[in-house]
């Protein structure tokens, strides 16, 4: 790219000007409200970035590798930020959920404190203005003598007061917008966390169903193979005891009860054919399977509780956003009305300066009459 700096400098010389080459320092924010708002915004952005970065590992259902490699520590990583793993366990996912929920609560409390502090400041300024206006005493008479409009009323504000009120309304509207923006960003962070937990819950349910389906299939296959092995023995036993003549025609209305009785007899017969070690192995597998299902159910319940808490927080934030939006609209309308009032006050000041007011004429006439009477008295 062609450097046009020299040509630009020649143009500046024609107009007798130059570029200030001194490096200007960035002005630091002196407003404590904006400092706190910037801090909260930084924390919200960090939380949102962390959730989006950890999303793939959080939702991954692949098994971790058998080999563990040592990872290098990033010097730029914040000590308060949890370490990002490529493969997460259920305990680590629960820790991420708890950490994220705690951060959301803390940030919501910080925003609420910021809004309360701003409301306190506004109330203090309003009370100071009212007390200052009450201490003016003859301020209304002074404004009337100075050329104010007659019949303006006792509560009519001066142009300076109108300008100050407009400035305070502008500051109020700006800070209300800042609080609204922070709550909106916090709601987006909560939405990211809630979406991750919803997907995790859905995948846990699907995995439980898949495991249950595979278990049922394997149990059905083992049951059919066991029945195939034991059916000749069972049939011979039945014929040996003379029960082979029992048919479907003999069940009648008690078919359900006899079916349950036959299942119980088959189960006992299978248990008699199995060794104690095999029975103990089956019981152990059943206990492990039951424990696995209970653990998955506890995880699902924990995820549901977390989702309910985040949903309640988002509902509160949404309600606050609606209320604040209405307040900002009202402030915008008040600011527009104040701007019109300030413009009208400036016009009235110009008119009062151009024309001689009635009060000024009365004052000068009274002074002239008094001086005339004093001079007349001295002459006589």
XYZ file of C-alpha atoms in Angstrom:
380
model
C 0.000 0.000 0.000
C 1.317 3.439 -0.992
C 2.349 5.720 1.853
C 0.383 8.979 1.485
C 1.732 10.449 4.702
C 4.077 12.981 3.022
C 1.325 14.226 0.717
C -0.985 14.603 3.692
C 1.653 16.604 5.563
C 2.095 18.932 2.561
C -1.636 19.602 2.551
C -1.501 20.408 6.258
C 1.331 22.889 5.678
C -0.798 24.784 3.157
C -3.427 25.370 5.833
C -0.807 26.260 8.470
C -1.570 23.313 10.743
C 0.235 20.218 11.927
C -0.353 16.845 13.516
C 0.147 16.443 17.213
C 2.655 13.593 17.321
C 2.730 13.400 21.097
C 1.183 10.211 22.366
C -1.941 10.897 24.287
C -2.668 8.926 27.372
C -5.953 7.153 27.518
C -8.216 8.864 29.942
C -9.045 6.684 32.891
C -12.627 6.247 33.904
C -13.251 8.303 37.014
C -16.874 7.285 37.364
C -17.175 4.535 39.983
C -20.444 3.376 38.457
C -18.811 2.743 35.084
C -15.800 1.094 36.736
C -18.050 -1.412 38.467
C -20.078 -1.881 35.291
C -16.922 -2.620 33.282
C -15.818 -5.138 35.901
C -19.163 -6.942 35.848
C -19.191 -6.929 32.059
C -15.712 -8.475 31.996
C -16.777 -11.271 34.352
C -19.912 -11.990 32.320
C -17.906 -12.126 29.085
C -15.353 -14.456 30.703
C -18.096 -16.776 31.950
C -19.825 -16.870 28.563
C -16.524 -17.524 26.771
C -15.657 -20.296 29.217
C -19.033 -22.005 28.776
C -18.773 -21.884 24.998
C -15.198 -23.190 25.123
C -16.055 -26.094 27.430
C -19.270 -26.981 25.583
C -17.778 -29.663 23.320
C -15.982 -31.433 26.158
C -18.994 -30.987 28.448
C -21.373 -32.668 26.000
C -18.951 -35.328 24.763
C -19.988 -38.907 25.537
C -16.759 -40.532 24.321
C -14.653 -42.443 26.787
C -11.392 -40.851 27.990
C -8.145 -42.284 26.596
C -6.188 -44.793 28.662
C -2.955 -42.820 28.371
C -2.721 -39.616 30.329
C -0.443 -36.893 28.997
C 0.794 -34.024 31.080
C -0.517 -30.724 29.753
C 1.464 -27.514 29.892
C 0.171 -24.800 32.165
C -0.945 -21.630 30.427
C 0.539 -18.602 32.131
C -2.309 -16.414 30.884
C -4.992 -18.600 32.427
C -6.794 -16.996 35.311
C -6.366 -18.816 38.638
C -10.085 -18.567 39.274
C -11.011 -20.128 35.909
C -11.483 -23.913 36.033
C -9.104 -25.933 33.906
C -10.541 -27.079 30.582
C -10.261 -30.853 30.044
C -10.778 -32.664 26.768
C -12.556 -35.519 28.556
C -14.739 -34.762 31.546
C -16.145 -37.084 34.145
C -19.598 -36.713 35.636
C -18.087 -35.245 38.798
C -16.243 -32.626 36.753
C -19.438 -31.768 34.888
C -21.237 -31.347 38.198
C -18.441 -29.052 39.392
C -18.786 -26.977 36.224
C -22.542 -26.688 36.776
C -22.092 -25.641 40.398
C -19.326 -23.161 39.525
C -21.398 -21.616 36.718
C -24.521 -21.316 38.860
C -22.553 -19.670 41.657
C -21.041 -17.179 39.211
C -24.474 -16.391 37.794
C -25.836 -15.732 41.282
C -22.868 -13.535 42.232
C -23.098 -11.512 39.031
C -26.833 -11.063 39.465
C -26.260 -9.822 43.025
C -23.542 -7.421 41.795
C -25.871 -5.983 39.150
C -28.627 -5.602 41.726
C -26.253 -3.756 44.087
C -25.187 -1.482 41.228
C -28.806 -0.661 40.428
C -29.586 -0.022 44.116
C -26.600 2.325 44.426
C -27.742 4.274 41.365
C -31.272 4.512 42.756
C -29.871 5.833 46.049
C -27.840 8.447 44.165
C -30.904 9.596 42.253
C -32.963 9.877 45.435
C -30.183 11.874 47.123
C -29.900 14.313 44.209
C -33.666 14.759 44.160
C -33.788 15.511 47.891
C -30.869 17.965 47.643
C -32.555 19.810 44.779
C -35.829 20.049 46.696
C -34.122 21.335 49.847
C -32.098 23.848 47.833
C -35.231 25.093 46.146
C -36.989 25.396 49.506
C -34.104 27.478 50.956
C -34.272 30.037 48.185
C -36.886 32.067 50.073
C -37.466 35.111 47.875
C -36.169 33.334 44.811
C -39.511 33.545 43.034
C -39.725 37.295 43.714
C -36.137 37.742 42.556
C -36.871 35.944 39.311
C -39.965 38.132 38.841
C -37.937 41.319 39.392
C -35.239 40.042 37.026
C -37.759 39.757 34.226
C -39.464 36.446 34.803
C -42.822 35.729 33.331
C -45.723 36.850 35.456
C -48.162 34.211 36.553
C -45.615 31.442 36.077
C -46.544 29.872 39.380
C -44.540 29.241 42.496
C -43.229 25.863 41.327
C -42.028 27.075 37.955
C -38.374 26.114 37.512
C -35.671 28.454 36.358
C -33.756 27.752 33.131
C -30.716 26.696 35.164
C -32.839 24.196 37.054
C -34.289 22.914 33.788
C -30.795 22.407 32.376
C -29.638 20.601 35.534
C -32.718 18.386 35.496
C -32.105 17.541 31.841
C -28.496 16.634 32.635
C -29.517 14.398 35.530
C -32.171 12.716 33.383
C -29.570 12.025 30.708
C -27.216 10.470 33.263
C -30.071 8.450 34.724
C -31.154 7.143 31.325
C -27.563 6.233 30.422
C -26.996 4.296 33.643
C -30.351 2.562 33.408
C -29.336 1.456 29.914
C -26.014 0.162 31.265
C -27.780 -1.909 33.934
C -30.233 -3.206 31.326
C -27.326 -4.233 29.068
C -25.575 -6.082 31.897
C -28.729 -7.977 32.795
C -29.264 -8.853 29.160
C -25.738 -10.249 28.853
C -26.185 -12.205 32.088
C -29.406 -13.660 30.737
C -27.558 -14.771 27.603
C -24.898 -16.464 29.749
C -27.618 -18.253 31.706
C -29.218 -19.325 28.430
C -25.917 -20.865 27.297
C -25.600 -22.762 30.591
C -29.213 -23.925 30.493
C -28.866 -25.129 26.899
C -25.789 -27.170 27.785
C -27.564 -28.779 30.721
C -30.625 -29.566 28.615
C -28.529 -31.321 25.981
C -26.636 -33.202 28.685
C -29.872 -34.324 30.308
C -31.288 -35.494 26.984
C -28.133 -37.460 26.229
C -28.132 -39.037 29.682
C -31.719 -40.175 29.189
C -30.945 -41.544 25.729
C -27.877 -43.357 27.029
C -29.907 -44.878 29.863
C -32.501 -46.082 27.395
C -29.792 -47.512 25.146
C -28.123 -49.358 28.019
C -31.471 -50.670 29.204
C -32.335 -51.848 25.693
C -29.003 -53.640 25.316
C -29.400 -55.226 28.748
C -32.871 -56.457 27.920
C -31.600 -57.878 24.624
C -28.739 -59.725 26.280
C -31.029 -61.025 29.026
C -33.542 -62.206 26.432
C -30.795 -63.938 24.457
C -29.390 -65.623 27.553
C -32.892 -66.599 28.642
C -33.701 -68.173 25.286
C -30.424 -70.103 25.252
C -31.060 -71.278 28.816
C -34.571 -72.386 27.901
C -33.207 -74.244 24.873
C -30.780 -76.134 27.078
C -33.209 -76.875 29.890
C -36.381 -77.572 27.840
C -35.718 -81.307 27.238
C -34.877 -81.821 30.863
C -37.883 -79.855 31.983
C -40.163 -81.647 29.530
C -38.904 -85.054 30.676
C -39.457 -84.083 34.267
C -42.987 -83.047 33.537
C -43.734 -86.253 31.659
C -42.149 -88.208 34.457
C -44.485 -86.633 36.972
C -47.513 -87.206 34.732
C -48.139 -83.484 34.135
C -47.580 -83.673 30.371
C -51.281 -83.911 29.707
C -51.931 -80.374 30.838
C -52.935 -78.335 27.746
C -54.312 -74.965 26.905
C -57.801 -76.285 27.099
C -57.401 -76.999 30.808
C -56.480 -73.418 31.755
C -59.948 -71.945 31.393
C -60.408 -68.668 33.241
C -57.294 -69.126 35.410
C -54.835 -68.776 32.531
C -53.099 -65.738 34.079
C -52.557 -67.381 37.453
C -51.298 -70.615 35.926
C -48.945 -68.665 33.650
C -47.427 -66.936 36.674
C -47.191 -70.282 38.452
C -45.430 -71.828 35.472
C -42.975 -68.919 35.300
C -42.215 -69.368 38.985
C -41.679 -73.108 38.487
C -39.402 -72.434 35.507
C -37.387 -69.937 37.558
C -36.982 -72.453 40.384
C -36.016 -75.144 37.935
C -33.373 -72.876 36.373
C -32.034 -71.960 39.819
C -31.750 -75.673 40.667
C -29.702 -76.237 37.536
C -27.293 -73.338 38.307
C -24.409 -73.487 40.713
C -24.202 -71.164 43.755
C -21.291 -69.312 42.136
C -23.395 -68.610 39.048
C -26.310 -67.411 41.152
C -23.993 -65.134 43.128
C -22.544 -63.757 39.871
C -26.025 -63.013 38.515
C -27.030 -61.328 41.775
C -23.865 -59.228 41.723
C -24.533 -58.162 38.130
C -28.087 -57.211 39.042
C -26.861 -55.143 41.996
C -24.297 -53.358 39.818
C -26.906 -52.669 37.165
C -29.334 -51.333 39.761
C -26.627 -49.114 41.252
C -25.749 -47.792 37.804
C -29.385 -46.907 37.123
C -29.684 -45.217 40.521
C -26.548 -43.144 39.833
C -27.883 -42.090 36.450
C -31.213 -41.213 38.010
C -29.452 -39.072 40.636
C -27.518 -37.291 37.887
C -30.719 -36.604 35.981
C -32.411 -35.254 39.104
C -29.413 -33.023 39.864
C -29.435 -31.688 36.314
C -33.162 -31.040 36.533
C -32.742 -29.088 39.780
C -29.962 -27.030 38.240
C -32.093 -26.304 35.195
C -34.965 -25.210 37.421
C -32.679 -22.832 39.351
C -31.280 -21.323 36.157
C -34.788 -21.001 34.713
C -35.920 -19.142 37.843
C -32.916 -16.817 37.560
C -33.687 -16.174 33.895
C -37.327 -15.478 34.731
C -36.245 -12.912 37.323
C -33.837 -11.310 34.864
C -36.500 -11.183 32.163
C -38.944 -9.493 34.549
C -36.282 -6.957 35.542
C -35.490 -6.319 31.884
C -39.145 -5.624 31.115
C -39.451 -3.208 34.034
C -36.212 -1.487 33.107
C -37.222 -1.176 29.466
C -40.390 0.608 30.548
C -38.346 2.894 32.805
C -35.923 3.715 29.989
C -38.817 4.555 27.666
C -40.293 6.820 30.332
C -36.913 8.481 30.859
C -36.564 9.067 27.129
C -39.990 10.711 27.047
C -39.125 12.843 30.097
C -35.834 13.854 28.498
C -37.641 14.939 25.350
C -40.130 16.964 27.391
C -37.316 18.516 29.411
C -35.514 19.464 26.216
C -38.646 21.225 25.031
C -38.972 22.987 28.389
C -35.358 24.129 28.242
C -35.883 25.456 24.746
C -38.983 27.318 25.880
C -37.117 28.738 28.868
C -34.316 30.006 26.651
C -36.837 31.717 24.391
C -38.474 33.331 27.411
C -35.077 34.563 28.621
C -34.381 36.135 25.250
C -37.777 37.813 25.234
C -37.262 39.095 28.776
C -33.859 40.499 27.859
C -35.197 42.246 24.759
C -38.186 43.923 26.327
C -38.529 45.945 29.500
C -40.469 43.953 31.970
C -43.265 45.420 34.036
C -41.437 44.776 37.254
C -38.336 46.611 36.048
C -40.380 49.616 34.956
C -42.181 49.750 38.299
C -38.865 49.509 40.130
C -37.246 52.321 38.152
C -40.346 54.515 38.444
C -40.389 54.019 42.215
C -36.702 54.909 42.490
C -37.158 58.009 40.345
C -40.153 59.169 42.328
C -38.269 58.658 45.586
C -35.278 60.659 44.361
C -37.565 63.443 43.129
C -39.310 63.680 46.502
C -35.985 63.727 48.357
C -34.639 66.488 46.116
C -37.832 68.475 46.405
C -37.672 68.221 50.192
C -34.066 69.420 50.233
C -34.841 72.393 48.017
C -37.769 73.485 50.137
